[in-house]
Amino acid sequence: MRLKRVLLLAAILSLAASIGIPSASAAAPYEAYTYDYYGDSSPLPAPYVPDAALTGESLGVGDFKEPSDMFVAPDKTTYILDSGNARIIVLDPELRVDHVIKTFTNDGKKDGFAAPQGLFVSDKNELYVADTDHGRVVVLSEQGELIRIIAAPKSDILPADFKFVPLKVTVDAADRVFVIARGVFEGIMQFDDKNRFMGYVGTINVSPSVWDRLWKSLSTKAQKAQMQLFIPTEFSNADIDPKGFVYATAIDIASDTPIRRLNPSGDDVLKRLGYWPVKGDIRFRMFGNNSGPSKFTDIKVLGGGMYVALDANRARLFTYNDEGDLLYAFGGRGNQLGVFNTPVAVEQIGDRLAVLDSGKKNIVLFRPTAFGTLVRQATTEHYNGNDDVAVKIWSDVLRLNTNYEIAYLGIGKSLLMQKNNEKAMEYFKLGMSRKNFSVAYKRYRREVLKEQFGTVMTVVLTLVIAFIAYRVARLVNRRRAVKREAGLS
């Protein structure tokens, strides 16, 4: 009888554990990781686990066809650009279909889209659509009423045969419109609120490698004429943060800066203070399946100094903090819920991530795990200057993964901000950050010298006075001895 009770109690405890928070590793069909100081991938608990998948059929609007973009407005309304069906599906905050935009009235006539590729919703809830095959950007109200159209620009800096083919669009708080267009290598096209073309921002220059230069120097004139020109790279997508900085991605396999943060002047001000470049995977196969560097096709600013970039090459998501540290990466290709076929867009809905998969024709929703929630909270608190709170949260993160170097760095940086330099040195050493350790050490050394300055100076002055007194006494004794010798003689 006693044995039966014990077994019953064990079964109850097992059942209670099973209905709690699921194990991240058991619920995720992928491995999460980051890169350590030595460039090795370091496994992590999954920061997100797949929660559900939305399809056109489940939403009651028919199957998606080549969906190309997605955007979540400030009021949590979700807009899905179903490119193949030339329509925009609008979901309410509960992810139920509110309405569908297929047509609009233009000069009294019915008008629509042709293979649109990008959309964005401004702070005014105005919908900007990159109507690609029509060569224009259409601006609509949230109900689908036409506000204005940005057509092919006219400018002296544009070639006479320029064809306007917008792919992606982003808008800032001043209604400046940033358009990524096909075949435009000069940068991101910029328009004002009057539809006037203002020029380019954020040109990406490409420099030939040493091998390319050597080969060109040895080539004949005919071979040089056939060589590919070293033209700048096209941008692939963009997002904008609350401060008006444009986060842009470019598909450039030879670059260490495929992600850029552009200020109003077009300068790249993205911080890259982490162990490795902000470029996704730093180790990868050169040939075969899943070979080559990451190719970012979308980016989303998450807040708290964090942003996530979507790698179309290996179908993974890379999340960084504002200093360029890779917090975690996860994802992959496959048929299970949570892995992708052809991911094209990433968005944030509340505390969840949403990834639009054009290949599977669905939207996968991810919910944060305990690990992911703590990392985000700690990163946000540090970004907002609440370092005492950040230290406590990073300590909780280390309880889940003691090998997470970013947590040691986070604690060290927070302690450094609190001027606890000695303790910060310990965590920077654990986090393998020589640069930050040197900063903490210099501050700690200055702090010790300042504290001991009075004692040190007292000892030094005492020694100086004692030395002077000794020399004076010695000199006096020597003179007395000389006088005695003179008197005796």
Short mmCIF file of N, CA, C and O in Angstrom, two decimals, residues 11 14 67 120 171 184 188 326-327 336 367-368 371 382 420 426 432 443-444 451 467:
data_model
loop_
_atom_site.label_atom_id
_atom_site.label_comp_id
_atom_site.label_asym_id
_atom_site.label_seq_id
_atom_site.Cartn_x
_atom_site.Cartn_y
_atom_site.Cartn_z
N ALA A 11 3.80 10.02 -9.85
CA ALA A 11 3.05 10.28 -11.09
C ALA A 11 2.44 11.67 -11.08
O ALA A 11 2.45 12.38 -12.10
N SER A 14 5.20 14.20 -11.68
CA SER A 14 5.60 14.17 -13.09
C SER A 14 4.61 14.89 -13.97
O SER A 14 4.97 15.63 -14.88
N PRO A 67 3.55 35.17 -50.65
CA PRO A 67 3.55 36.32 -49.73
C PRO A 67 4.96 36.87 -49.62
O PRO A 67 5.93 36.10 -49.55
N PHE A 120 4.87 49.09 -45.48
CA PHE A 120 5.24 49.71 -44.21
C PHE A 120 4.06 50.55 -43.74
O PHE A 120 3.33 51.13 -44.55
N VAL A 171 9.35 54.46 -43.69
CA VAL A 171 8.97 55.87 -43.49
C VAL A 171 9.36 56.30 -42.08
O VAL A 171 9.16 55.55 -41.11
N VAL A 184 19.27 49.82 -58.27
CA VAL A 184 19.80 51.09 -57.78
C VAL A 184 20.94 50.78 -56.81
O VAL A 184 20.72 50.24 -55.73
N ILE A 188 19.90 54.01 -50.83
CA ILE A 188 18.45 53.99 -50.64
C ILE A 188 17.87 55.30 -51.14
O ILE A 188 18.34 56.38 -50.78
N LEU A 326 26.19 39.35 -30.35
CA LEU A 326 25.20 38.37 -30.79
C LEU A 326 24.59 37.72 -29.55
O LEU A 326 25.24 36.93 -28.87
N LEU A 327 23.34 38.04 -29.27
CA LEU A 327 22.67 37.48 -28.10
C LEU A 327 22.32 36.02 -28.33
O LEU A 327 22.56 35.17 -27.46
N GLN A 336 9.03 20.77 -40.00
CA GLN A 336 8.38 20.90 -38.71
C GLN A 336 7.94 22.33 -38.44
O GLN A 336 8.43 23.28 -39.07
N ARG A 367 6.84 32.09 -29.27
CA ARG A 367 6.71 32.69 -27.94
C ARG A 367 8.04 32.60 -27.21
O ARG A 367 8.80 31.63 -27.39
N PRO A 368 8.39 33.59 -26.40
CA PRO A 368 9.67 33.57 -25.70
C PRO A 368 9.70 32.53 -24.58
O PRO A 368 8.68 32.30 -23.92
N PHE A 371 14.41 31.72 -20.71
CA PHE A 371 15.74 32.22 -21.06
C PHE A 371 15.65 33.45 -21.94
O PHE A 371 16.29 34.48 -21.68
N HIS A 382 19.75 47.34 -19.08
CA HIS A 382 21.07 47.94 -19.26
C HIS A 382 21.02 49.08 -20.27
O HIS A 382 21.62 50.14 -20.07
N ASN A 420 31.71 50.05 -9.89
CA ASN A 420 32.23 48.93 -9.11
C ASN A 420 33.28 48.23 -9.97
O ASN A 420 33.07 47.14 -10.49
N GLU A 426 36.34 41.07 -12.56
CA GLU A 426 36.12 39.63 -12.42
C GLU A 426 35.19 39.11 -13.50
O GLU A 426 35.46 38.06 -14.12
N MET A 432 35.69 36.89 -21.06
CA MET A 432 36.76 36.90 -22.07
C MET A 432 36.81 38.21 -22.85
O MET A 432 37.02 38.22 -24.06
N ARG A 443 40.47 52.05 -14.49
CA ARG A 443 39.63 52.81 -13.55
C ARG A 443 39.87 52.35 -12.12
O ARG A 443 39.91 53.17 -11.19
N TYR A 444 40.02 51.04 -11.94
CA TYR A 444 40.28 50.52 -10.59
C TYR A 444 41.63 51.00 -10.08
O TYR A 444 41.76 51.37 -8.90
N GLU A 451 42.44 56.69 -3.57
CA GLU A 451 42.15 56.38 -2.17
C GLU A 451 43.42 56.39 -1.32
O GLU A 451 43.40 56.80 -0.16
N PHE A 467 65.31 61.96 4.64
CA PHE A 467 66.53 61.94 3.85
C PHE A 467 67.26 63.28 3.93
O PHE A 467 68.48 63.34 4.07
#
